[in-house]
CSV table of C-alpha atoms and ligand atoms in Angstrom, one decimal:
chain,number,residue,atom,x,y,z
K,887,UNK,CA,30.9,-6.1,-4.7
K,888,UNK,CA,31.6,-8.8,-7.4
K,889,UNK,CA,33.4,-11.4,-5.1
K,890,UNK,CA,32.4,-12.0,-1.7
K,891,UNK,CA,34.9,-14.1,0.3
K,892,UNK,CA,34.3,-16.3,3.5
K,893,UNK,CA,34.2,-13.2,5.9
K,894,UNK,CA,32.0,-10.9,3.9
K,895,UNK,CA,29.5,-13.6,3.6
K,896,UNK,CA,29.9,-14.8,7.1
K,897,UNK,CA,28.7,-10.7,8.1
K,898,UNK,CA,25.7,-11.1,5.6
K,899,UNK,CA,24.6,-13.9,7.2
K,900,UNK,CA,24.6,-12.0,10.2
K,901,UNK,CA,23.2,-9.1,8.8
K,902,UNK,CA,20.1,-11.2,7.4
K,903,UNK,CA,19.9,-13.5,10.8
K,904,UNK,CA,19.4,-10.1,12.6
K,905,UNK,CA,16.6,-9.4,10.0
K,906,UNK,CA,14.8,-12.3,10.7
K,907,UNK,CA,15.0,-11.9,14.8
K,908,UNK,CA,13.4,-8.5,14.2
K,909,UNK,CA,10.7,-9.6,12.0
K,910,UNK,CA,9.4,-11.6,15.1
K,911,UNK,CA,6.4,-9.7,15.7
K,912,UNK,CA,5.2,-9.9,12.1
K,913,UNK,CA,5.6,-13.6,11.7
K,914,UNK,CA,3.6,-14.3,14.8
K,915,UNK,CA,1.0,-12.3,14.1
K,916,UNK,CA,0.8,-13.8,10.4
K,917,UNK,CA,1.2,-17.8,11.3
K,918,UNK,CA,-1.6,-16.7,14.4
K,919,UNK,CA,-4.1,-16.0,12.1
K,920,UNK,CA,-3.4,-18.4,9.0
K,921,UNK,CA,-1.1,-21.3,11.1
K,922,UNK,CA,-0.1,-22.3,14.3
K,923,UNK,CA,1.2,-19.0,15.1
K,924,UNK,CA,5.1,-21.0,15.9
K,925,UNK,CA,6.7,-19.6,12.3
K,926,UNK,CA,8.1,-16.2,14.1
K,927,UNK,CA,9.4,-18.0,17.6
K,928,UNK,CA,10.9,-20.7,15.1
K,929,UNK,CA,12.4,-18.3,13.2
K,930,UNK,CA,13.8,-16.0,15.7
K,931,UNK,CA,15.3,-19.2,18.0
K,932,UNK,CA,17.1,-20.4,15.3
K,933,UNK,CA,18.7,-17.4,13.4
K,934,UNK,CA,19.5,-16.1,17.4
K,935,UNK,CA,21.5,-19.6,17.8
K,936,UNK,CA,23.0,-19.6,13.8
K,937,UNK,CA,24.0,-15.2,14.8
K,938,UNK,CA,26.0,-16.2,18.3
K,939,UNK,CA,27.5,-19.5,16.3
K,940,UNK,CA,28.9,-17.7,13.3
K,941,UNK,CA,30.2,-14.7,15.5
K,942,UNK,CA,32.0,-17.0,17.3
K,943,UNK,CA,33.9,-19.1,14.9
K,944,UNK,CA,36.6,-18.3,11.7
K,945,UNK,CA,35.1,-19.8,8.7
K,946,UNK,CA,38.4,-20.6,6.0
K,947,UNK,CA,35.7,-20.5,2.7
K,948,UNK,CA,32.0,-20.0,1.9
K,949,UNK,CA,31.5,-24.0,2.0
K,950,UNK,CA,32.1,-24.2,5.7
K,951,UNK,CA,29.9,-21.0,6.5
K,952,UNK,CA,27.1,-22.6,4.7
K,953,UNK,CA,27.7,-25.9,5.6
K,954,UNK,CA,27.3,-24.9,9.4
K,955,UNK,CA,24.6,-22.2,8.9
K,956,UNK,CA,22.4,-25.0,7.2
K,957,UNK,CA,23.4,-27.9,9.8
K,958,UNK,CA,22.7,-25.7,12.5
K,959,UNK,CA,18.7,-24.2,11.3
K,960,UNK,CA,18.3,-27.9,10.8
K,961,UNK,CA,19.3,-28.4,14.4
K,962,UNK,CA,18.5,-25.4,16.2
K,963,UNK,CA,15.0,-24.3,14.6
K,964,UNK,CA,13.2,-27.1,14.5
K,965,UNK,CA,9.7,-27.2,12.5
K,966,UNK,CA,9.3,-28.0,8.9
K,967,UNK,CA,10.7,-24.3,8.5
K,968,UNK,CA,13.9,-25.0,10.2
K,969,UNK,CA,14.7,-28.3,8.1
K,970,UNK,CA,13.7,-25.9,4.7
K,971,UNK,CA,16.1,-22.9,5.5
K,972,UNK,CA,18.4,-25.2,6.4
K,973,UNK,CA,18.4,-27.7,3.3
K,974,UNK,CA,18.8,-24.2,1.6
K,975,UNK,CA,21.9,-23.7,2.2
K,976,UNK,CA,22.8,-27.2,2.5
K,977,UNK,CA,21.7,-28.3,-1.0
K,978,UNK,CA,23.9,-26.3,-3.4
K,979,UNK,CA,27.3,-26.6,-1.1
K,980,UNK,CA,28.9,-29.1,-3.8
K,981,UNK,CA,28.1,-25.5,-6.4
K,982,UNK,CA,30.7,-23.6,-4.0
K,983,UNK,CA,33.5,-26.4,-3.2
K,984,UNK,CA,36.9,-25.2,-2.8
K,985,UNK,CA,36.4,-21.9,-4.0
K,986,UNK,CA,38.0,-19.1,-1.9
K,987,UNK,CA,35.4,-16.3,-2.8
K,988,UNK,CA,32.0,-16.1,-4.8
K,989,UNK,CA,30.7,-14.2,-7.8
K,990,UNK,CA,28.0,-13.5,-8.7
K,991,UNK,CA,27.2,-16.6,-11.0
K,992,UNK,CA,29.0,-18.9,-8.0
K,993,UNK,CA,26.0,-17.5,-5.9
K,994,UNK,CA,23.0,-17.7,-8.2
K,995,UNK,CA,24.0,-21.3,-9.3
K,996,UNK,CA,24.4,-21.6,-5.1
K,997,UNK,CA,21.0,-20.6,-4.1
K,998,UNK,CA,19.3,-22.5,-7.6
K,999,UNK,CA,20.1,-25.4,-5.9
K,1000,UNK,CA,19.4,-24.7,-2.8
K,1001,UNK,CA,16.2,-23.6,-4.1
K,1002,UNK,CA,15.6,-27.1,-5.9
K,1003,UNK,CA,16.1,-28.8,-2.3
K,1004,UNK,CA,13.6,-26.9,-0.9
K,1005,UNK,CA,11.3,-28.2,-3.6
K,1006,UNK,CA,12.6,-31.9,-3.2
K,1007,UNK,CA,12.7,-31.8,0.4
K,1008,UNK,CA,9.1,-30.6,1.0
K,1009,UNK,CA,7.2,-31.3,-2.1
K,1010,UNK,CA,5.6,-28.5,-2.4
K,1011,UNK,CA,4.0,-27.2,-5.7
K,1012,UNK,CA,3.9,-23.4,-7.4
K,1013,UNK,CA,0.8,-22.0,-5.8
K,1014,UNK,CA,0.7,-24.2,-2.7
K,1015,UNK,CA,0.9,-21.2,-0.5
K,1016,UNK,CA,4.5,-21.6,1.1
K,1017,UNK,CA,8.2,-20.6,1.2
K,1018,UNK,CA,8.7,-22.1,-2.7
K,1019,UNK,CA,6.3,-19.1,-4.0
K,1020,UNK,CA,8.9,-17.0,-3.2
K,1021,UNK,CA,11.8,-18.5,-3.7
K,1022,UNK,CA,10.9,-19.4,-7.3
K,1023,UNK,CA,10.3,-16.1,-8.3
K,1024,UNK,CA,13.6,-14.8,-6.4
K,1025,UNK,CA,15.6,-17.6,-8.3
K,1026,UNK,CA,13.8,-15.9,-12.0
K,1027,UNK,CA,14.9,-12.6,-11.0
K,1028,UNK,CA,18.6,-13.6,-10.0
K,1029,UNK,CA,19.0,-15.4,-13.1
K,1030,UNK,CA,17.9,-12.5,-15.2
K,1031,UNK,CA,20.3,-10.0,-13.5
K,1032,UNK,CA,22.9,-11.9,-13.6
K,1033,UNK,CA,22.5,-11.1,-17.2
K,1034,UNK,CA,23.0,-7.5,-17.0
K,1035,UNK,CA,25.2,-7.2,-13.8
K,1036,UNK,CA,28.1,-9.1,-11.8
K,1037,UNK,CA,27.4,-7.0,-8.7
K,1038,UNK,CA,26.5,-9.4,-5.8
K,1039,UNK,CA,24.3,-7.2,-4.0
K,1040,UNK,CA,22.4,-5.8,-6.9
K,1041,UNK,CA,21.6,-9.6,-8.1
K,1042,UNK,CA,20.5,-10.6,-4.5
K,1043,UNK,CA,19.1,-7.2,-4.5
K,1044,UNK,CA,16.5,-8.5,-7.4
K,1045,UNK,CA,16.3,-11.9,-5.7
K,1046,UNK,CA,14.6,-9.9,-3.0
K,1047,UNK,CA,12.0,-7.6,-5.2
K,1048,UNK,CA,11.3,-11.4,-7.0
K,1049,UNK,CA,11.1,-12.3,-3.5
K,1050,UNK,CA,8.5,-9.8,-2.1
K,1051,UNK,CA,6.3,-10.2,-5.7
K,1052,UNK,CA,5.8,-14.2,-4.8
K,1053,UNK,CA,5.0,-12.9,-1.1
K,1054,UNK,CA,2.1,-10.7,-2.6
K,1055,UNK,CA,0.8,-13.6,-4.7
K,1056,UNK,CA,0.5,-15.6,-1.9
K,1057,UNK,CA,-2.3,-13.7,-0.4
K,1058,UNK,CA,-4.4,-14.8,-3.7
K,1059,UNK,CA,-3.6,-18.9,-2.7
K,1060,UNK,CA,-5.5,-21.5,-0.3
K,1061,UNK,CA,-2.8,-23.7,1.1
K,1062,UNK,CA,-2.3,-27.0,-0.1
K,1063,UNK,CA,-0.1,-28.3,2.5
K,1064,UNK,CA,1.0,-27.6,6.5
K,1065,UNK,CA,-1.0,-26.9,9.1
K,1066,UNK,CA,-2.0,-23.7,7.5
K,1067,UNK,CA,-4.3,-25.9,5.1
K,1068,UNK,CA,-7.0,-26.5,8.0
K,1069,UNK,CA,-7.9,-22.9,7.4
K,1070,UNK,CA,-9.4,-22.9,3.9
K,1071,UNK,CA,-10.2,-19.9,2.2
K,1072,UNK,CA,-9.5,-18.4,5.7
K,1073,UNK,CA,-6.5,-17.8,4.6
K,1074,UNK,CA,-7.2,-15.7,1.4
K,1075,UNK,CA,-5.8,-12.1,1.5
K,1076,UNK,CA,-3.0,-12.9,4.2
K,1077,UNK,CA,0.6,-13.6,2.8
K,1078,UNK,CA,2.2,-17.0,4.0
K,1079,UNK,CA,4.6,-16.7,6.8
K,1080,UNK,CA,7.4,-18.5,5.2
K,1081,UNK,CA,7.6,-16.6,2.0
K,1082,UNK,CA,8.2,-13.5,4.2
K,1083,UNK,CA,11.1,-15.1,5.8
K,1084,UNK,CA,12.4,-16.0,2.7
K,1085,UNK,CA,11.9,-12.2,1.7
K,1086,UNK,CA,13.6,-10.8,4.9
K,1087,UNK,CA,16.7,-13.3,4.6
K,1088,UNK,CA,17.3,-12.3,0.8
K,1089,UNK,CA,16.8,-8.5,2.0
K,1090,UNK,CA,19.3,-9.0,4.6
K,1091,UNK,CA,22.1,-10.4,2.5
K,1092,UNK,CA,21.3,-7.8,-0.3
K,1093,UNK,CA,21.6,-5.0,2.6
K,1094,UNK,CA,24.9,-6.2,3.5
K,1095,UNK,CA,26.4,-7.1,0.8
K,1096,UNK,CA,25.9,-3.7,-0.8
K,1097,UNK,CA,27.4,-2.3,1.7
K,1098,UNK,CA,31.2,-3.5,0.7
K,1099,UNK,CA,33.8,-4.5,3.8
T,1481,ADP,P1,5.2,-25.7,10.9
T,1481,ADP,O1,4.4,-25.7,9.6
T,1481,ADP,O2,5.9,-27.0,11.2
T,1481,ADP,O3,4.5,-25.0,12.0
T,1481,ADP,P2,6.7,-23.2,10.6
T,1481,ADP,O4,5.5,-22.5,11.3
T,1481,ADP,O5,8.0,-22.9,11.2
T,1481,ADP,O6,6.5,-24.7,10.5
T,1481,ADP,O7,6.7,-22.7,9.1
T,1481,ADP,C1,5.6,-22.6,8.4
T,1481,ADP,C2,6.1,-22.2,7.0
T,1481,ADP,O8,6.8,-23.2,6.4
T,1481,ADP,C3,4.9,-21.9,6.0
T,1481,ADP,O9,4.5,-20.6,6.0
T,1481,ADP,C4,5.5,-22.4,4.7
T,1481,ADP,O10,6.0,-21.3,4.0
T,1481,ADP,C5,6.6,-23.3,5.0
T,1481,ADP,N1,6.3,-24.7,4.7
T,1481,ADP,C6,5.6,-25.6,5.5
T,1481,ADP,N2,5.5,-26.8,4.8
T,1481,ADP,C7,6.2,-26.6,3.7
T,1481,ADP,C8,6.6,-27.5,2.6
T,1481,ADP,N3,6.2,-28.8,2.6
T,1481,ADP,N4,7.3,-27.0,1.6
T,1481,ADP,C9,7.7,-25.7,1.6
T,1481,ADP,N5,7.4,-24.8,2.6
T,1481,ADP,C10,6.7,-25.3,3.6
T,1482,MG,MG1,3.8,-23.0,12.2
């Protein structure tokens, strides 16, 4: 699909919040051994609220989707988690103002700045072990198939495979920062929580918007 409009989106969200609810297990079991073992619960509560919230209401354009989706994680999840999946959405809105639909570029320059809020919000550095080691290799890969493709799901498609390679590089870092830090070298050979979640979501939306209407 090369333009997704307000509906479209509002389905991927769905899609990907779905995603998340059913990754559950995995998260808990991850963030039990390397964290506090909350990440999956977080997770799940909040994309359960954000899926009955978005069925439930008529979004006009992309901005108000994302504007509620990120006001309500903030709300709803709770946990640093809930603020940085929410600020995700939240930072790039100004990116998609007014527009009635979204392209391909609309939705890589989107998530770039979502991305940077992340980074801003919660300080974290490349190789700290958290959600920003994937996003920062999802954000390369948009960027470089944006070069070769307009099609939305194919770009998000290679946000997700940029995604899933940060996820695996992960396993090689000590935390820096959260409560997953206490564990040391602990931690070694176990992928952080987070960066999985940020896999799962960019799966999701990929998935879905694939798929067409
Ligand atoms: P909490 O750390 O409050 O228990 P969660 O368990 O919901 O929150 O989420 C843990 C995940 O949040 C980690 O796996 C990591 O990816 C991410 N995370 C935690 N702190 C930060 C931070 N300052 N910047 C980016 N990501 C972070
Ligand atoms: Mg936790």
């Amino acid at each position: 699909m090369r333009f997704a409009n307000a509906l479209a989106l509002k389905k991927a969200m769905i899609d990907a919040a779905e995603a998340i609810i059913a990754a559950e297990p995995e998260l808990t079991r991850i963030d039990s051994v390397i964290g506090d073992g909350d990440h999956g619960i977080g997770m799940k509560t909040g994309f359960s609220v954000l899926r009955e919230q978005l069925a439930a209401t008529v979004f006009p354009t992309p901005y108000e989707l994302f504007h509620a989706s990120g006001l309500c994680l903030v709300k709803c999840m709770g946990g640093s988690s809930g603020v940085l999946f929410g600020t995700l959405f939240i930072s790039g809105l100004d990116v998609i103002k007014g527009k009635e639909a979204l392209n391909g570029a609309d939705i890589v320059a989107f998530l770039t700045k979502g991305i940077q809020g992340v980074k801003s919000r919660g300080r974290a550095k490349p190789g700290d072990k958290t959600m920003v080691d994937a996003l920062l290799p999802a954000q390369s890969a948009m960027e470089l198939a944006l070069k070769s493709t307009d099609d939305i799901g194919e770009i998000l498609k290679a946000a997700e495979t940029g995604a899933l390679s940060g996820v695996e590089a992960t396993k090689n870092m000590v935390s820096r920062l959260g409560r997953s830090k206490n564990f040391r070298e602990q931690v070694l050979g176990w992928p952080d929580p987070g960066a999985i979640s940020v896999s799962i979501l960019l799966g999701g939306l990929a998935k879905s918007l694939s798929q067409g209407l």
